[in-house]
Coordinates of C-alpha atoms (C1' of nucleotides) in Angstrom, one line a residue:
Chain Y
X1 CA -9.7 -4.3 -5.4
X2 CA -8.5 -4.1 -1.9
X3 CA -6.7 -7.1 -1.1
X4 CA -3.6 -7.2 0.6
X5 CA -1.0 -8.6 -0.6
X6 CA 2.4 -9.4 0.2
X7 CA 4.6 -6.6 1.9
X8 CA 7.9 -6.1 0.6
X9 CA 10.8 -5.6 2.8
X10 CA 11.8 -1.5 3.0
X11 CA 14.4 -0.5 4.8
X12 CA 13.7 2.6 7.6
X13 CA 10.3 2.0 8.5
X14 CA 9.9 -1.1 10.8
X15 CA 7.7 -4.4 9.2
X16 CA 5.1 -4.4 11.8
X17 CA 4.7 -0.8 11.3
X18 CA 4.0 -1.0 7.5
X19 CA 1.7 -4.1 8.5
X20 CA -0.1 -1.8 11.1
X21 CA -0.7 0.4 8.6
X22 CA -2.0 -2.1 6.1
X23 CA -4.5 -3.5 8.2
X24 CA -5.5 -0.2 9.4
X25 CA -6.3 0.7 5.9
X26 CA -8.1 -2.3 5.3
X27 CA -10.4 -1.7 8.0
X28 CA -11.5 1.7 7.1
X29 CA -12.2 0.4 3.6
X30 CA -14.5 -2.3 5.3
X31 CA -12.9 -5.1 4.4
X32 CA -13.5 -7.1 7.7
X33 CA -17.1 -5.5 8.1
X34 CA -18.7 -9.3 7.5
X35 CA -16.8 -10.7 10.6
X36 CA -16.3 -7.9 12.4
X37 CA -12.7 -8.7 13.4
X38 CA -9.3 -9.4 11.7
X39 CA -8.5 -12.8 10.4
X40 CA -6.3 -14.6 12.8
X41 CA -2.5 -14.2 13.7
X42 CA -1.0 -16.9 11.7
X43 CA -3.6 -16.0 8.3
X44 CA -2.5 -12.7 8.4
X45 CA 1.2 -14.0 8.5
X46 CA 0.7 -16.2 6.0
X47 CA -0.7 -13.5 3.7
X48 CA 2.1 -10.3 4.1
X49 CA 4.5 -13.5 4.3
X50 CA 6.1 -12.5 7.6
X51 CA 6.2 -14.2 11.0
X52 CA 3.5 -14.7 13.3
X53 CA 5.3 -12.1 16.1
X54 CA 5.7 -9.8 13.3
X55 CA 1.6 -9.7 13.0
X56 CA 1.5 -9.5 16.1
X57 CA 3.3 -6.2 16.9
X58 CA 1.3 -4.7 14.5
X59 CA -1.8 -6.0 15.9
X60 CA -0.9 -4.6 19.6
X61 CA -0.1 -1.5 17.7
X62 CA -3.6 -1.3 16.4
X63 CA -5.0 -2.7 19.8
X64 CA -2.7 0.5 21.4
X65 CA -4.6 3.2 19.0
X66 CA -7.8 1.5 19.8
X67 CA -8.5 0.5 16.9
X68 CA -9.1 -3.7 17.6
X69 CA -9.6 -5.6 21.0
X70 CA -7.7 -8.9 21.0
X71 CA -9.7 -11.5 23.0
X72 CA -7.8 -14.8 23.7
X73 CA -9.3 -18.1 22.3
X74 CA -11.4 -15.6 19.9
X75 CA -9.6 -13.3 18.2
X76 CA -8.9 -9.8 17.5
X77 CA -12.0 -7.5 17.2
X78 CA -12.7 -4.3 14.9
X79 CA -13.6 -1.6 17.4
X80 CA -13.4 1.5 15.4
X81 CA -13.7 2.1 11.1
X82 CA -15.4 5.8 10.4
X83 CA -13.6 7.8 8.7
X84 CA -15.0 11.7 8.7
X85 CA -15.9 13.7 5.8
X86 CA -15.4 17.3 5.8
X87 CA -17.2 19.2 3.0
X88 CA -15.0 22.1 1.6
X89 CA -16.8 24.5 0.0
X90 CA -17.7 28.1 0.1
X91 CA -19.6 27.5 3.0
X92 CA -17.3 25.1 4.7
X93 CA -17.3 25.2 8.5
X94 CA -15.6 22.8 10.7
X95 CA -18.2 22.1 13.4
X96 CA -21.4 22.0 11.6
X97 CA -20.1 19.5 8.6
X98 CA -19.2 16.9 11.3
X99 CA -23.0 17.7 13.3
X100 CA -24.2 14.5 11.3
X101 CA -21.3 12.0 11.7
X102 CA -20.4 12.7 15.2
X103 CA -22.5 12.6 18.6
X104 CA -20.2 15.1 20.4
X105 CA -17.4 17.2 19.3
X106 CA -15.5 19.5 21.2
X107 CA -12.8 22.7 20.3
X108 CA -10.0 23.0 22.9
X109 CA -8.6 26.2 22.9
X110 CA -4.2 25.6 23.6
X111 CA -3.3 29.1 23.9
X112 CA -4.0 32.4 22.5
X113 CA -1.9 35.2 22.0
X114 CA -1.3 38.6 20.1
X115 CA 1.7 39.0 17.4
X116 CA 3.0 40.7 14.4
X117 CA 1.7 39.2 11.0
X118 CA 5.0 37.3 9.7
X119 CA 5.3 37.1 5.8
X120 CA 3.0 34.3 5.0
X121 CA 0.2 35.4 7.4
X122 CA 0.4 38.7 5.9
X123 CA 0.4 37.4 2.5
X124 CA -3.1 35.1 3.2
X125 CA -4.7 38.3 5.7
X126 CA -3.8 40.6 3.2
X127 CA -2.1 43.3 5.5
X128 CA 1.3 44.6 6.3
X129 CA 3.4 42.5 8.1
X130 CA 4.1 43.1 11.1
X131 CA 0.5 44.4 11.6
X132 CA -1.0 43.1 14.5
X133 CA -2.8 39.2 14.9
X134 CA -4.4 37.2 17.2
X135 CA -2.9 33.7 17.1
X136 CA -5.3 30.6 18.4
X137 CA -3.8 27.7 18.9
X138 CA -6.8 24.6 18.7
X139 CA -7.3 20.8 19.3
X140 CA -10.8 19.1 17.9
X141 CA -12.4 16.6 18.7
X142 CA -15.3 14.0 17.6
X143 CA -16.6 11.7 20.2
X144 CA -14.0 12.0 22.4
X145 CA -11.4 11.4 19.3
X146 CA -9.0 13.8 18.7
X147 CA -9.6 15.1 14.7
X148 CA -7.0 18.3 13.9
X149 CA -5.1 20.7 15.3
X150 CA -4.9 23.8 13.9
X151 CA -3.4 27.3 14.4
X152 CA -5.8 30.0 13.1
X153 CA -4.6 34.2 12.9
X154 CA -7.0 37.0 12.7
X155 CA -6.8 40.5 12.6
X156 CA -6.3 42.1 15.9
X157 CA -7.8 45.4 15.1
X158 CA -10.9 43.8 14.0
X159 CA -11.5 40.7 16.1
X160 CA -10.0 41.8 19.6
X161 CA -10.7 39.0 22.3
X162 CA -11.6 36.6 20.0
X163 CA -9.6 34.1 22.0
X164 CA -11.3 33.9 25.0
X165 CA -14.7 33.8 23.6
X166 CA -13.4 30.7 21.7
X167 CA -12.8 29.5 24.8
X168 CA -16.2 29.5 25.6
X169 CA -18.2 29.0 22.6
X170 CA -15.6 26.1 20.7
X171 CA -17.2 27.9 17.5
X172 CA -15.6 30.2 15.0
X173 CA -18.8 30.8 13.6
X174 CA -20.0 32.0 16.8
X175 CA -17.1 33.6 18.2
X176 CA -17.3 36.0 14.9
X177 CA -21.0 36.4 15.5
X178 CA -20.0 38.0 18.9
X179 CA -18.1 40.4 17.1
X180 CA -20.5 41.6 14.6
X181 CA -19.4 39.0 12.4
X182 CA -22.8 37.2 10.9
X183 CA -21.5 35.3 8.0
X184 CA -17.9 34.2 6.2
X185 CA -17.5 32.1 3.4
X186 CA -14.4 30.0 2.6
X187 CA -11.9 31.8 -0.2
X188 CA -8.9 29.4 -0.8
X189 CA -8.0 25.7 0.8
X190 CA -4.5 24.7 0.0
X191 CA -4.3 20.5 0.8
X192 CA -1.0 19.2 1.4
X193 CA 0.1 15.6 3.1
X194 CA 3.2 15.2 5.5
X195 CA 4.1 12.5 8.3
X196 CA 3.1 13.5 12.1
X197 CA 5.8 15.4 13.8
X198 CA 6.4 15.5 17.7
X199 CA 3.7 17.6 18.3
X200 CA 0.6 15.9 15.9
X201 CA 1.3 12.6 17.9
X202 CA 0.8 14.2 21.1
X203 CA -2.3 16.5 20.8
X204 CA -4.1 13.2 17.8
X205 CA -2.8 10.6 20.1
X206 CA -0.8 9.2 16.8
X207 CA 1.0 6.6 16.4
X208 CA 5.0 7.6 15.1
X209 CA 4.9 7.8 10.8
X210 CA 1.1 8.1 10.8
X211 CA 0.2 10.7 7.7
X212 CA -1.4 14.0 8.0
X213 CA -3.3 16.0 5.7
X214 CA -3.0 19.4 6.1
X215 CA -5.0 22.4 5.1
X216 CA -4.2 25.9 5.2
X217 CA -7.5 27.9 4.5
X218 CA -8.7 31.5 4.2
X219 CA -12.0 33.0 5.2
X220 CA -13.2 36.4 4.0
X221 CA -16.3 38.3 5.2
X222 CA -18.8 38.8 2.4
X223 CA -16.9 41.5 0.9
X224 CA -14.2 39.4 0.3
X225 CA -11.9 41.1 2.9
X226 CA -9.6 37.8 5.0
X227 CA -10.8 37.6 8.5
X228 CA -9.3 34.3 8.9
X229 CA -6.1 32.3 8.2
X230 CA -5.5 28.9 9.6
X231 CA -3.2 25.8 9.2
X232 CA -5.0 22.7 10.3
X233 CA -3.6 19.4 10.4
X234 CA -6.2 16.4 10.3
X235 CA -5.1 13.0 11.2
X236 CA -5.4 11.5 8.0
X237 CA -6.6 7.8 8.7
X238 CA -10.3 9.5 10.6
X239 CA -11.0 11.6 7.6
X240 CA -11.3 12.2 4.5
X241 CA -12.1 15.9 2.6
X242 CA -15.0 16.5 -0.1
X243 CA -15.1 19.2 -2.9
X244 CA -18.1 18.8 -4.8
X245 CA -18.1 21.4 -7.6
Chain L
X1 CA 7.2 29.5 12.5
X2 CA 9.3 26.1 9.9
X3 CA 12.3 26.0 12.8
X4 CA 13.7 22.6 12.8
X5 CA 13.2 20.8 16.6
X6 CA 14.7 18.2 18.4
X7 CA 12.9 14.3 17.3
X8 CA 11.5 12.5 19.9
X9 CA 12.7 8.9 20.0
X10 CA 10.1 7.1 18.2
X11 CA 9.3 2.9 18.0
X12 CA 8.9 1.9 14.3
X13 CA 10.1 4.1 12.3
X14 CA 14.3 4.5 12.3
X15 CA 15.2 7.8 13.4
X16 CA 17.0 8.4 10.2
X17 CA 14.2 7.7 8.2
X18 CA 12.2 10.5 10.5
X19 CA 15.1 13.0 10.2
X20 CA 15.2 12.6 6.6
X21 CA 11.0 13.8 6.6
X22 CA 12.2 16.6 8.6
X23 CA 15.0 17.8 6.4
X24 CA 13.0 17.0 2.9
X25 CA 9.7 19.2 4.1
X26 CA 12.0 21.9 5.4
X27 CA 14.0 21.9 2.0
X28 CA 10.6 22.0 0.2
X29 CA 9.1 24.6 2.7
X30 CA 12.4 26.7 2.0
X31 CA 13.9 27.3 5.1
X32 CA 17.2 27.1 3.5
X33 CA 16.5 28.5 0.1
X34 CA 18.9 31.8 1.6
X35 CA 22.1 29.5 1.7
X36 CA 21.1 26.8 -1.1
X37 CA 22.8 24.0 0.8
X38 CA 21.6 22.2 4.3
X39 CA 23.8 23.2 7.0
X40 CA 26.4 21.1 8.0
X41 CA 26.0 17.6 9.2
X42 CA 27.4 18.4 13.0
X43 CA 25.0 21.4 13.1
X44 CA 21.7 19.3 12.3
X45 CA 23.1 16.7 14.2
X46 CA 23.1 19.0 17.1
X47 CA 19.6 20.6 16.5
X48 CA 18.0 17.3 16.0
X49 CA 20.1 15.9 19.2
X50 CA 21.1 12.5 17.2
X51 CA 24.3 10.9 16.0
X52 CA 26.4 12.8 13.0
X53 CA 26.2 9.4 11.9
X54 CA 22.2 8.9 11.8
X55 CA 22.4 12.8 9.9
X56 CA 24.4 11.0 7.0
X57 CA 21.7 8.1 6.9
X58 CA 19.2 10.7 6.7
X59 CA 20.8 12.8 4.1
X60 CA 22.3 9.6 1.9
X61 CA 18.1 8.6 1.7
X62 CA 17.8 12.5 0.4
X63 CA 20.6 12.3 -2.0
X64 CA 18.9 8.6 -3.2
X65 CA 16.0 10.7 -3.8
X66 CA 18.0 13.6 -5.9
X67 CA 16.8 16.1 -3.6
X68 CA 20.1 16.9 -2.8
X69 CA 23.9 16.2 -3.1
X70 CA 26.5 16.6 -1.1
X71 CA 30.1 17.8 -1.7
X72 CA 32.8 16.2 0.0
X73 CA 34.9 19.2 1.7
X74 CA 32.0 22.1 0.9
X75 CA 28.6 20.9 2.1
X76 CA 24.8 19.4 1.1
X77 CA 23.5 21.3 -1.7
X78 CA 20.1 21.3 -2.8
X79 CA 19.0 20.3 -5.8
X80 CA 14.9 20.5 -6.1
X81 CA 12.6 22.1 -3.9
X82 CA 9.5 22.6 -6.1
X83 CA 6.0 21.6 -4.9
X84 CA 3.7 21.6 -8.1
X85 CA 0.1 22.8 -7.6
X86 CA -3.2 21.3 -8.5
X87 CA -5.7 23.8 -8.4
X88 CA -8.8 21.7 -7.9
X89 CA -12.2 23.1 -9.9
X90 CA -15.4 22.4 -12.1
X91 CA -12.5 23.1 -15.0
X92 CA -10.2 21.0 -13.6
X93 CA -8.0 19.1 -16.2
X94 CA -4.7 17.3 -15.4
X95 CA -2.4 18.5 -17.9
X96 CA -3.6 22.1 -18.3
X97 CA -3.1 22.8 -14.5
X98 CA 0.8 21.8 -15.2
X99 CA 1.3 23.9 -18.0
X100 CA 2.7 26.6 -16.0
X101 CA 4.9 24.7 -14.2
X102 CA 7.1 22.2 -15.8
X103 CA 8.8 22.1 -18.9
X104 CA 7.4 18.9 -20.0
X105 CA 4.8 16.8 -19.5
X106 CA 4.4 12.9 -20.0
X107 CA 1.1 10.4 -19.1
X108 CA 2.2 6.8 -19.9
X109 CA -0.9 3.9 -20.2
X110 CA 0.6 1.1 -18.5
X111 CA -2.2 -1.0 -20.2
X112 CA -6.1 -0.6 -20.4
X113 CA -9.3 -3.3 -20.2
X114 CA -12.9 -3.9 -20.5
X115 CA -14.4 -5.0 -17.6
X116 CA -17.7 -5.3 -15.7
X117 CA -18.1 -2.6 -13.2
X118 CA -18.0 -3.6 -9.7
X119 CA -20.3 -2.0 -6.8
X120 CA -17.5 1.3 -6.2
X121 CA -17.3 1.8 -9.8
X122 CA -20.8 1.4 -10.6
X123 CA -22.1 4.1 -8.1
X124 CA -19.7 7.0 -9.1
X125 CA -20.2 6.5 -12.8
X126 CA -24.2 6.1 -12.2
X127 CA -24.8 2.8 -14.0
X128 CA -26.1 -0.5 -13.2
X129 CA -23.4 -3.0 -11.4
X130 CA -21.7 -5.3 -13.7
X131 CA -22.3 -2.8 -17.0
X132 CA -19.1 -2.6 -19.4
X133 CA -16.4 -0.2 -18.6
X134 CA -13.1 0.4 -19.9
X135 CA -10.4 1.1 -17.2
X136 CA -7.0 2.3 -17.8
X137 CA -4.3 2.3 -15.8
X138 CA -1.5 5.9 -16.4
X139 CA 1.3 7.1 -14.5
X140 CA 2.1 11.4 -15.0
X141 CA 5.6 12.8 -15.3
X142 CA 6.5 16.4 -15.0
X143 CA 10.0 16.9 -15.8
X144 CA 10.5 13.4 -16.2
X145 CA 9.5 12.7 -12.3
X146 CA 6.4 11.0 -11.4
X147 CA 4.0 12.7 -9.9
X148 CA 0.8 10.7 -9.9
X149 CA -0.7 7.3 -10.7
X150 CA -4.3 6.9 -11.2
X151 CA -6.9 4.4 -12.4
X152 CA -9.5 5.6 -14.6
X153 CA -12.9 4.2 -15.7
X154 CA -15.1 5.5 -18.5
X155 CA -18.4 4.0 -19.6
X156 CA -17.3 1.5 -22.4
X157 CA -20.4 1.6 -24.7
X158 CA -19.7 5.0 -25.1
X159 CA -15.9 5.9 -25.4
X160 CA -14.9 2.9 -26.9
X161 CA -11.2 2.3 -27.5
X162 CA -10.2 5.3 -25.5
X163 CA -7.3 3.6 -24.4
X164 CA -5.3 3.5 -27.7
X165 CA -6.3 7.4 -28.2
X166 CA -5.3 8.5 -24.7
X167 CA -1.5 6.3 -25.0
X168 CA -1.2 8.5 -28.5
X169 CA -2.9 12.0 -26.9
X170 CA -1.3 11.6 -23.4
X171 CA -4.3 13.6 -22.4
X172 CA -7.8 12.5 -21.0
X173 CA -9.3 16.0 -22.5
X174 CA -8.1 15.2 -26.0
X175 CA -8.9 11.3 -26.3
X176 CA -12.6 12.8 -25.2
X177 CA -12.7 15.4 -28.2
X178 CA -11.6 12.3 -30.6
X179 CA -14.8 10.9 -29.3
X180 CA -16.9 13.4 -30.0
X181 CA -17.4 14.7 -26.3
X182 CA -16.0 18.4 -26.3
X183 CA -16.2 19.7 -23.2
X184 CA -16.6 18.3 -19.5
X185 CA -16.7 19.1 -15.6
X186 CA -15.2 17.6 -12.6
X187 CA -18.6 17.3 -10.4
X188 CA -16.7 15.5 -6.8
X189 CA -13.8 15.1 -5.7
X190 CA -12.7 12.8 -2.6
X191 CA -9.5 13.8 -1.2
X192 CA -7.5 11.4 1.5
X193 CA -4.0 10.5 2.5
X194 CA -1.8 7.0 2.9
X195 CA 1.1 5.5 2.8
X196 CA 2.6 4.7 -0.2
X197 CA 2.3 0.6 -1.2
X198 CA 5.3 -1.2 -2.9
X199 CA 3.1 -0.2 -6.1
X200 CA 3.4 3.3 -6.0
X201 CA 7.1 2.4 -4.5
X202 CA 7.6 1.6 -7.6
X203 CA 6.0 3.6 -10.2
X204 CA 6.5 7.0 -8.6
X205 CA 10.0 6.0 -7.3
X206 CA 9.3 6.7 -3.8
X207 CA 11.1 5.8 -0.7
X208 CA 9.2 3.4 1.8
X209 CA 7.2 5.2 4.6
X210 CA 5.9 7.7 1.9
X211 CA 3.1 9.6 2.2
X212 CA 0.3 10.0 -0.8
X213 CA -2.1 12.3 -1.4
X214 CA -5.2 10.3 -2.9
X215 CA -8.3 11.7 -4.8
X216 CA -10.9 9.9 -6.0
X217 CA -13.1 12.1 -8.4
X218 CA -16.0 12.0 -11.2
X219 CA -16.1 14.0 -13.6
X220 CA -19.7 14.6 -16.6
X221 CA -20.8 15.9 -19.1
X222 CA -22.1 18.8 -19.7
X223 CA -25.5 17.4 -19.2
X224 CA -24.3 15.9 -15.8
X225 CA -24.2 12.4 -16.7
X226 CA -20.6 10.9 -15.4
X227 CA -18.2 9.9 -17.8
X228 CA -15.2 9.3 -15.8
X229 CA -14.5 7.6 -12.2
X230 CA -10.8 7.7 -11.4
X231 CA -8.6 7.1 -8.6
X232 CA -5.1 9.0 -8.3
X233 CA -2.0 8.7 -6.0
X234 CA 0.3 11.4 -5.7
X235 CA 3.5 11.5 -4.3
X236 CA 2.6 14.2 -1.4
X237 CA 6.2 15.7 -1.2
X238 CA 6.0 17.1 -4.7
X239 CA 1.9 17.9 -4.7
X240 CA -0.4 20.2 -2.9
X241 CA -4.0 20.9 -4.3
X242 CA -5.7 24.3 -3.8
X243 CA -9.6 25.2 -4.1
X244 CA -11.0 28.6 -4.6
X245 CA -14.4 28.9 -3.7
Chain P
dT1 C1' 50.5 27.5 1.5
dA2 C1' 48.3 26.6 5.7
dC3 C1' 44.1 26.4 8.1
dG4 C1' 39.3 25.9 9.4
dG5 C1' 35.3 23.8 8.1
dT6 C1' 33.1 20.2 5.8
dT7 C1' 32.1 15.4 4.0
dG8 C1' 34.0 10.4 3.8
dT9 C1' 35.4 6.1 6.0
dC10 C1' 36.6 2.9 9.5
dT11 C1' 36.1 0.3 14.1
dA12 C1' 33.5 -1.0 18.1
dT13 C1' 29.4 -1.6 21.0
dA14 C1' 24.6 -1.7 22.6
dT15 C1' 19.7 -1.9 21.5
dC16 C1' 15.8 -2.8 18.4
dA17 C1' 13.5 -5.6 14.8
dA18 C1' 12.4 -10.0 12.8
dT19 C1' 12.5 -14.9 12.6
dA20 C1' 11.9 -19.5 14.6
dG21 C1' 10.0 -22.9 17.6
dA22 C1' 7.7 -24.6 21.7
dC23 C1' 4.0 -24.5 24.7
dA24 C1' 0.3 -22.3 27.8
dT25 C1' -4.3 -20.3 28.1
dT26 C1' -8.8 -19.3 26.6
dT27 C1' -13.0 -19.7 23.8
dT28 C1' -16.1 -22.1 20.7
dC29 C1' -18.6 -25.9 19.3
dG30 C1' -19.7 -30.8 18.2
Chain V
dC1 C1' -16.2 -33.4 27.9
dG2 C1' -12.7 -33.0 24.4
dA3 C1' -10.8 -31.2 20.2
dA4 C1' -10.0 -27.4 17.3
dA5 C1' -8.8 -22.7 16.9
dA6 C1' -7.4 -18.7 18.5
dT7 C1' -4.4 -15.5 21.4
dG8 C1' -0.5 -15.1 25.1
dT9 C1' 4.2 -16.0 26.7
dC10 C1' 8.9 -17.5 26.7
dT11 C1' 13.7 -18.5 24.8
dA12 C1' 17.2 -18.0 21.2
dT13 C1' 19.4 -16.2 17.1
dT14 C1' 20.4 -13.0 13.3
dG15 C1' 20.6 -8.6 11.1
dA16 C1' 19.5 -3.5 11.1
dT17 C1' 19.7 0.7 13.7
dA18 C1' 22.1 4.1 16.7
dT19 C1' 25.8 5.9 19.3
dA20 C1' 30.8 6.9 20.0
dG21 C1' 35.3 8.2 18.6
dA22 C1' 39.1 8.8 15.5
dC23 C1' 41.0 10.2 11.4
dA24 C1' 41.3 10.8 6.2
dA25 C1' 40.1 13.6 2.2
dC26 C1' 38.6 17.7 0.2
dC27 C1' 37.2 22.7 -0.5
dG28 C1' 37.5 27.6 0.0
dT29 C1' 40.0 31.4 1.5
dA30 C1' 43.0 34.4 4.3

DNA sequence: TACGGTTGTCTATATCAATAGACATTTTCG
DNA sequence: CGAAAATGTCTATTGATATAGACAACCGTA
C-alpha cells in the first residue's frame, strides 16, 4: 500500500526535495524497518526514475535533519522513525500524553508579555477586546527534539505571573495549579495544515517546505469559563493527533 | 498578529513557490478581505524583499489555482477565500457537516473491489487478516472543487455491493440505511499531515508542494463493532477540522 | 483628456537544479 | 586476498529560477 513509485516532475519545489520527502514518509510508515536502512543510491534512482545525484541530495538532506547516517561501503542507515501521538480530548494536556512515548521533554519559555486581547483572542477568551492578556510565547521538546511551538493568551486579571512560573515548572497544568487553578478541560481544537514559515524552521530545526499542523485550542475551567487560548504549530512529520470519541 | 514578513532564502523550494504559500494563507486568513484585491505587485515585492518579477510567478501559480485574478491596469483581485469546516464528532458524517456551507455537494466512486484485508485494514475494522472486504475508492466536491479523497473499507460479508449504492446515494450514511444499518458513530479518528503525491495532484487539482490534511478513522455500530476503516486526504488550504469536547 | 498607478512583456545575466559519466574509497563476504 | 557492492568526489552540460531594467498597455479619476 505504500510503495513508492515514480515522482513526477513539478515545477517550484526542487526534485530532491520531493524525493526527501518521499523517503521521509516511507520511513515513518516502516517501510525499511526489516533492514534498518534505505535501499542504495542507484535502487532508489532507479525507482523515482531520477539520477543517482538527485537521490543523493535528498539523502544528505535527510542525513542533515538526522533522520539517516550514510556509512561508505554500507550504506545509508535509519536513525530516527517515531512519530508522536497526541490524544485530544476533553482532558488533553500536552505534557502528560507524551509521558509514555518520550524519555524527556522539556517547555522553553521564548518570551512573555502583557497585551490587549485583539479580536480573535477576544473572540476564543470570551472578553472585551482590548481587555488585558498575558501572551507566552513556547518551544517543546521530546528527547531533545524540538515538537511545537506555540503562543498561548490568558486572562491577565485572573492568571497574573503565569509567565514566570512557566518558566520554572514547563507545565500549564502546574502553573494553573499555582494559581488556584486545580483542573481544566479542553473546549474546542480547530486543526489546520500549512507549510513552515521563517520562524517554524528555526525554533523545529525544519527543513524549507516541511508541513505543519496547526492547532488552535481553548481550555475552560470546570465552569466552562476560557482560561486558555493557544496556537500551536506541531511539526507534522514527528506527530500525529488522536480523537477517539 | 497575520502581517506578511520578509522570506528567508530557502534551498529547495523556489522562492516563488514560497511566496505564493504566503500570499494564498494570508488571502484565506483574510488579511485583505478590507480591499478585496492583493496589493500591488511592487508593494509585495517590497515587503517580501524579492524581484517584482518572482511576485508575478507567485501570483500567476494563484491565478492557475483560481484563487485570484488579476486586472491588467487595476490590480489582483480575489476570487475565493473560504476554508470549509469539518467538525470532527461521535456524529460525524461527511456530507451533513457540508450542508451549511456549500451550495452543492458531489462524492464520485472512482471504482470499488473485493479484496482480502491486509494487516492495517484488518486491525481497524477488528477482523481476522485476509477476511473479505470491499474497498472503494471516492473523491468529494463542494462547489464543484475537490476537497477530499479517501479510501474506504467495509466488511464485505456484511454490506455487500455497497459500492453500486454509494455511486447512486453519493453518501456513505445513505448506502448504510439501504443495507439495513440505520445509524452509526465515528469511534477514532487519526489525524496527520503530508505532502500531496502526484495522486492527489491530480484528483484534487492541487499544485506540487501541497500540503494535505490526512485522517484515518473507524467508524461502528451502534453495538461498537466497526463497520468502516477509511483513509481521507484533504487539500489543507480549503479544510480545517474542529473538535468540541 | 491627461496623469498616476497598475499589470503585461521583453532582454540580459548570474546562480541553482538535474543529468551524465568516470573513478576513488570503504565495507562486506566468499 | 580479491571481488562485489555501496557511498564519496569530480567535471561538464542543460534548463529552471531569480534579479535587473526598461517600456508598453490599461484602468480609474481628477
Amino acid at each position: 500500500m505504500a510503495g513508492i513509485k515514480q515522482v513526477q516532475r513539478q515545477t517550484g519545489v526542487a526534485l530532491w526535495r520531493q524525493i526527501a520527502d518521499r523517503i521521509r514518509e516511507a520511513i515513518s510508515s516502516g517501510v525499511y524497518d526489516q533492514t534498518g536502512m534505505v535501499p542504495p543510491e542507484t535502487v532508489l534512482a532507479l525507482q523515482f526514475g531520477v539520477n543517482r545525484h538527485t537521490v543523493r541530495s535528498a539523502l544528505a538532506a535527510l542525513a542533515q535533519e538526522g533522520i539517516v547516517r550514510a556509512v561508505q561501503g554500507r550504506g545509508t542507515l535509519i536513525e530516527r522513525k517515531e512519530r508522536l501521538n497526541f490524544p485530544i480530548s476533553r482532558r488533553t494536556r500536552f505534557t502528560d500524553g507524551l509521558r509514555d512515548q518520550a524519555r524527556e521533554t522539556h517547555a522553553l519559555l521564548l518570551g512573555h508579555a502583557e497585551e490587549a486581547a485583539d479580536a480573535e483572542v477576544a473572540r476564543w477568551l470570551r472578553v472585551e477586546q482590548g481587555t488585558p492578556v498575558i501572551r507566552l510565547e513556547t518551544v517543546r521538546d521530546a528527547d531533545k527534539r524540538p515538537v511545537a511551538r506555540g503562543t498561548s493568551w490568558f486572562p491577565a486579571a485572573r492568571f497574573a505571573g503565569i509567565g514566570e512560573i512557566y518558566r520554572k515548572t514547563e507545565s500549564i497544568t502546574k502553573a494553573f495549579a499555582a494559581l488556584g487553578l486545580s483542573d481544566y478541560v479542553r473546549a474546542t481544537t480547530e486543526i489546520t495544515a500549512a507549510h513552515a514559515d521563517s520562524g517554524d524552521i528555526a525554533d523545529l530545526e525544519l527543513t524549507p517546505g516541511a508541513v505543519l499542523l496547526i492547532t488552535k485550542a481553548m481550555n475552560t475551567d470546570l465552569e466552562g469559563v476560557p482560561v486558555q487560548y493557544s496556537i500551536s504549530r506541531f511539526a507534522a512529520d514527528r506527530v500525529q493527533f488522536t480523537i477517539e470519541n
